[in-house]
Amino acid sequence: MKLVARLLRAMTEPTTEDEDLRTWYPDLSALSDRDLGDLVPAAYAVGREAPFVSMSVRLRVEDEAKQRQPRYTPEACERMFQALVGGLAQRKWADLELGVGALVRCTEPWPDLAGPARTLVEYLLARERLDQPFALLAIGGLAGDDVLRAVAHRLDRVRQGPIARDELDLVLRLEPAERVLLAELFDTRSFTSPAVAPHVWERVAAIPAFVEFARAAMEAAADRVRAVQEGEIPFRADKAFTGNEVAAVGHAARIALLRDEPWLPDLIDRLLPGVSVAPTQAKALPSQAMLYEIVRAAQEFPTPELVTAIRTVRGIVRHAGVPKQLDKMIKKVEAALAERTEVALRLPELGFGPDGVLRRDLGPYTAVVTVTAGKAELTFEKDGAALKGVPAPVRRDHKAEVAELRDLAKRVSAQLVTLARALEGGFTVDAVHPFARWRDTLLRHPIAGPAVRTLLWQIEAAPGDWRTVLPEADELPDAADDAPVRLWHPIRSRPDEVRAWRDLLVERRIRQPFKQAFREIYLLTPAEEDTATYSNRFAAHLVHYRRMFALFRARGWTSSLLGPWDGGGSDEAVRTLAAGEWRARFSHALADWQGEHEIAGTNRVVFDRRGDGGWREAALADVPPLVFSEAMRDVDLFVGVASIAADPMWEDGEGHEYWVRAWYADLGESTRTRREALERVLPRTRIADRCAIDGRYLVVRGELRTYKIHLGSANIVMEPDDAFLCVVPERRAAGARVFLPFEDERLSLIISKAFLLAADDAIEDESILMQIKRGA
């Protein structure tokens, strides 16, 4: 309480005793959420003419409040509204979101706020400040029906489009507390606002009138694009909906997605293609804004059906820039879907048989769509014999059916990608499924089954007795229908068990949809025990920044783009894990942006735990081992793939010293896993007698020279003088045909180079031969 009183005094009536607050930064994390609720009104009331110390404390209080969830007593709510009114003269505006936020987070019944509410709303209406429409409606309702009607009348003049006006009519019919909830969600968050309060979406989704509006709005939007496609409404690029309508449909979509309404997939399948492809040959979209708004809704409340619909649209849209933007957005959707386990693993059967095969007769030929662990493939047969390509009569007489089946194969492949991402993302949330549901809806599912059966699962047959099974090779143990089932992770097993599973996968040639048995694990090191709250394991690396930034997005990390502008020199990449309970932060900074390539330097990794309404930095020893391992695995990927050490052409000054240092560095976890895979795969190849693994290198004996391929970077030097060899193998090189139990681009590259160099006397590429013969 002493700290609260001192901060209040510093913002309202500072004394000489408070001057140290100019440079002393007290730990505001010690404040309770209620303490923050007492301080925020005072912070807002600090004006531009206030002493520097008051402004300094105000900024720190506001920054803390943005990271937390302040709680307001009725008295604090009243002070918040008084501060908003008091600031009108100076600001010529009031941040109504702060008033709404105080009401949403009020610990007791609201005080009578009719007076300040009327003052605020009448002032803003007189100056046409309508940029917080839902807050205007919510606070206008507190002032009285006459003020609420005045707000509605003014908004009705500026809100364009029937769907937007329907939403306005709905808001007027709601109760005051319901209008406040909508304002918390639907108005743009102000700079000083905290994140949306917990459970507000669920509370809005429980309002029957809004659920009715959600369905009506989605149906109206679908009908609109049908009319555009059929020519009833003239096509104009990105003009099918007004901006207000896009926002209203976005609100409706989020509520329907949160509730997982059964009627939604059909409407999405009608709406998304309709807004994405012009009825003419134009590359423009009927509503690019609506497409992106629906995808943003999916980032918050994803469903597998919507992810599949987005992927389908991504394949048919004609606008050159839209697929790239969708690719970026889909990564976030998939990361969110992985943590929404109650819907993430749901897949339609689409007419496939129990064996994962769909057959359709096309005259004397049969089209066959077959589901494997990773994708669906369309092939053709005649009299039971497989054919190469599409038979000419089928191409001629069954164009529509072939196009439909190709589209089906693409959609199923997209669903399998979504399933794999959702399953893999379940690691950090420790997702558990009831045995009967897992068996019947996943293991025996005609589309999901082939992928699910190649993964390792743990079934709790009895309390504490977790049994690991590979359904592709093992019988399932007897278990109760409600027995927990979870994905196996190597961090939970002994090293000998991990080795046995890896051997079995290679022996049976079972390829997993994502790296599971060969998954790297990262345990706390003595150095990290010493640093306690941060890890330098992946610090001091030089990386191609744009490549690393792309990997951030691919793995569901968020980060601002760095560049030579104010504040663009450094940032943190952040990923939330364990259903929002933990987050990892990976700091990095630009090292050089003057040259041809943007180079960044890497720094420490830290972990935060959610608590007391905000994030609190945690000791590494307190991070759950699986969460720690999965986060560090991502960072290892960023550094390993983007490092300039993996660039065979790097010759730049100081960076070259790092390049050489990385060549001799100890192997990291990902490289050790790559070496283990090679030890199992190479003996089964025709070049086995020419290959040997020596520490960090794969040594390949050719006819002309002997070569060392680095297992981390895939770069090559030649014996005896360690002269560097630059090789860019063909995409479809021999190594690409070697069975690998998981997908790893670097491992495939190493094997491709090994096949090439083992037969170096057959190389025809003069640029390679010249390098080899120069020192042979």
PDB file of N, CA and C in Angstrom, residues 660-691:
ATOM      1  N   VAL A 660      33.580 -19.916 -40.040  1.00  0.00           N
ATOM      2  CA  VAL A 660      34.616 -20.916 -39.768  1.00  0.00           C
ATOM      3  C   VAL A 660      34.423 -21.514 -38.384  1.00  0.00           C
ATOM      4  N   ARG A 661      34.075 -20.669 -37.410  1.00  0.00           N
ATOM      5  CA  ARG A 661      33.874 -21.135 -36.034  1.00  0.00           C
ATOM      6  C   ARG A 661      32.737 -22.158 -35.974  1.00  0.00           C
ATOM      7  N   ALA A 662      31.679 -21.900 -36.720  1.00  0.00           N
ATOM      8  CA  ALA A 662      30.535 -22.814 -36.721  1.00  0.00           C
ATOM      9  C   ALA A 662      30.905 -24.166 -37.327  1.00  0.00           C
ATOM     10  N   TRP A 663      31.883 -24.176 -38.259  1.00  0.00           N
ATOM     11  CA  TRP A 663      32.293 -25.428 -38.897  1.00  0.00           C
ATOM     12  C   TRP A 663      32.868 -26.404 -37.862  1.00  0.00           C
ATOM     13  N   TYR A 664      33.543 -25.867 -36.844  1.00  0.00           N
ATOM     14  CA  TYR A 664      34.191 -26.710 -35.851  1.00  0.00           C
ATOM     15  C   TYR A 664      33.412 -26.775 -34.527  1.00  0.00           C
ATOM     16  N   ALA A 665      32.262 -26.164 -34.464  1.00  0.00           N
ATOM     17  CA  ALA A 665      31.499 -26.128 -33.210  1.00  0.00           C
ATOM     18  C   ALA A 665      30.923 -27.502 -32.897  1.00  0.00           C
ATOM     19  N   ASP A 666      30.621 -27.721 -31.611  1.00  0.00           N
ATOM     20  CA  ASP A 666      29.985 -28.968 -31.199  1.00  0.00           C
ATOM     21  C   ASP A 666      28.611 -29.088 -31.839  1.00  0.00           C
ATOM     22  N   LEU A 667      28.174 -30.313 -32.022  1.00  0.00           N
ATOM     23  CA  LEU A 667      26.873 -30.544 -32.647  1.00  0.00           C
ATOM     24  C   LEU A 667      25.740 -30.143 -31.713  1.00  0.00           C
ATOM     25  N   GLY A 668      24.721 -29.494 -32.285  1.00  0.00           N
ATOM     26  CA  GLY A 668      23.507 -29.197 -31.539  1.00  0.00           C
ATOM     27  C   GLY A 668      22.545 -30.371 -31.586  1.00  0.00           C
ATOM     28  N   GLU A 669      21.405 -30.218 -30.914  1.00  0.00           N
ATOM     29  CA  GLU A 669      20.437 -31.323 -30.833  1.00  0.00           C
ATOM     30  C   GLU A 669      19.920 -31.721 -32.203  1.00  0.00           C
ATOM     31  N   SER A 670      19.593 -30.733 -33.041  1.00  0.00           N
ATOM     32  CA  SER A 670      19.030 -31.074 -34.348  1.00  0.00           C
ATOM     33  C   SER A 670      20.048 -31.805 -35.208  1.00  0.00           C
ATOM     34  N   THR A 671      21.321 -31.411 -35.093  1.00  0.00           N
ATOM     35  CA  THR A 671      22.357 -32.083 -35.884  1.00  0.00           C
ATOM     36  C   THR A 671      22.624 -33.487 -35.363  1.00  0.00           C
ATOM     37  N   ARG A 672      22.565 -33.666 -34.038  1.00  0.00           N
ATOM     38  CA  ARG A 672      22.742 -35.016 -33.485  1.00  0.00           C
ATOM     39  C   ARG A 672      21.619 -35.935 -33.944  1.00  0.00           C
ATOM     40  N   THR A 673      20.391 -35.403 -33.988  1.00  0.00           N
ATOM     41  CA  THR A 673      19.267 -36.208 -34.476  1.00  0.00           C
ATOM     42  C   THR A 673      19.465 -36.574 -35.938  1.00  0.00           C
ATOM     43  N   ARG A 674      19.978 -35.626 -36.717  1.00  0.00           N
ATOM     44  CA  ARG A 674      20.251 -35.890 -38.134  1.00  0.00           C
ATOM     45  C   ARG A 674      21.295 -37.006 -38.273  1.00  0.00           C
ATOM     46  N   ARG A 675      22.310 -36.967 -37.405  1.00  0.00           N
ATOM     47  CA  ARG A 675      23.342 -38.001 -37.449  1.00  0.00           C
ATOM     48  C   ARG A 675      22.756 -39.363 -37.102  1.00  0.00           C
ATOM     49  N   GLU A 676      21.865 -39.422 -36.095  1.00  0.00           N
ATOM     50  CA  GLU A 676      21.236 -40.697 -35.730  1.00  0.00           C
ATOM     51  C   GLU A 676      20.438 -41.258 -36.897  1.00  0.00           C
ATOM     52  N   ALA A 677      19.718 -40.383 -37.600  1.00  0.00           N
ATOM     53  CA  ALA A 677      18.933 -40.848 -38.741  1.00  0.00           C
ATOM     54  C   ALA A 677      19.850 -41.393 -39.834  1.00  0.00           C
ATOM     55  N   LEU A 678      20.950 -40.702 -40.088  1.00  0.00           N
ATOM     56  CA  LEU A 678      21.896 -41.177 -41.102  1.00  0.00           C
ATOM     57  C   LEU A 678      22.477 -42.527 -40.729  1.00  0.00           C
ATOM     58  N   GLU A 679      22.782 -42.725 -39.453  1.00  0.00           N
ATOM     59  CA  GLU A 679      23.343 -44.001 -39.008  1.00  0.00           C
ATOM     60  C   GLU A 679      22.400 -45.163 -39.291  1.00  0.00           C
ATOM     61  N   ARG A 680      21.097 -44.889 -39.323  1.00  0.00           N
ATOM     62  CA  ARG A 680      20.120 -45.947 -39.595  1.00  0.00           C
ATOM     63  C   ARG A 680      19.814 -46.081 -41.081  1.00  0.00           C
ATOM     64  N   VAL A 681      19.823 -44.949 -41.786  1.00  0.00           N
ATOM     65  CA  VAL A 681      19.389 -44.961 -43.186  1.00  0.00           C
ATOM     66  C   VAL A 681      20.508 -45.369 -44.124  1.00  0.00           C
ATOM     67  N   LEU A 682      21.722 -44.859 -43.927  1.00  0.00           N
ATOM     68  CA  LEU A 682      22.804 -45.095 -44.882  1.00  0.00           C
ATOM     69  C   LEU A 682      23.140 -46.565 -45.109  1.00  0.00           C
ATOM     70  N   PRO A 683      23.160 -47.414 -44.054  1.00  0.00           N
ATOM     71  CA  PRO A 683      23.491 -48.828 -44.309  1.00  0.00           C
ATOM     72  C   PRO A 683      22.534 -49.520 -45.264  1.00  0.00           C
ATOM     73  N   ARG A 684      21.371 -48.954 -45.515  1.00  0.00           N
ATOM     74  CA  ARG A 684      20.382 -49.564 -46.402  1.00  0.00           C
ATOM     75  C   ARG A 684      20.494 -49.037 -47.834  1.00  0.00           C
ATOM     76  N   THR A 685      21.498 -48.186 -48.091  1.00  0.00           N
ATOM     77  CA  THR A 685      21.643 -47.601 -49.420  1.00  0.00           C
ATOM     78  C   THR A 685      22.797 -48.263 -50.177  1.00  0.00           C
ATOM     79  N   ARG A 686      22.847 -48.014 -51.477  1.00  0.00           N
ATOM     80  CA  ARG A 686      23.887 -48.628 -52.308  1.00  0.00           C
ATOM     81  C   ARG A 686      25.247 -47.963 -52.132  1.00  0.00           C
ATOM     82  N   ILE A 687      25.307 -46.823 -51.443  1.00  0.00           N
ATOM     83  CA  ILE A 687      26.591 -46.158 -51.223  1.00  0.00           C
ATOM     84  C   ILE A 687      27.104 -46.384 -49.800  1.00  0.00           C
ATOM     85  N   ALA A 688      26.516 -47.361 -49.098  1.00  0.00           N
ATOM     86  CA  ALA A 688      26.879 -47.587 -47.692  1.00  0.00           C
ATOM     87  C   ALA A 688      28.366 -47.826 -47.518  1.00  0.00           C
ATOM     88  N   ASP A 689      28.983 -48.580 -48.436  1.00  0.00           N
ATOM     89  CA  ASP A 689      30.400 -48.917 -48.268  1.00  0.00           C
ATOM     90  C   ASP A 689      31.325 -47.738 -48.560  1.00  0.00           C
ATOM     91  N   ARG A 690      30.781 -46.658 -49.064  1.00  0.00           N
ATOM     92  CA  ARG A 690      31.586 -45.479 -49.363  1.00  0.00           C
ATOM     93  C   ARG A 690      31.394 -44.358 -48.334  1.00  0.00           C
ATOM     94  N   CYS A 691      30.582 -44.618 -47.315  1.00  0.00           N
ATOM     95  CA  CYS A 691      30.239 -43.575 -46.351  1.00  0.00           C
ATOM     96  C   CYS A 691      30.619 -43.979 -44.934  1.00  0.00           C
TER      97      CYS A 691
END
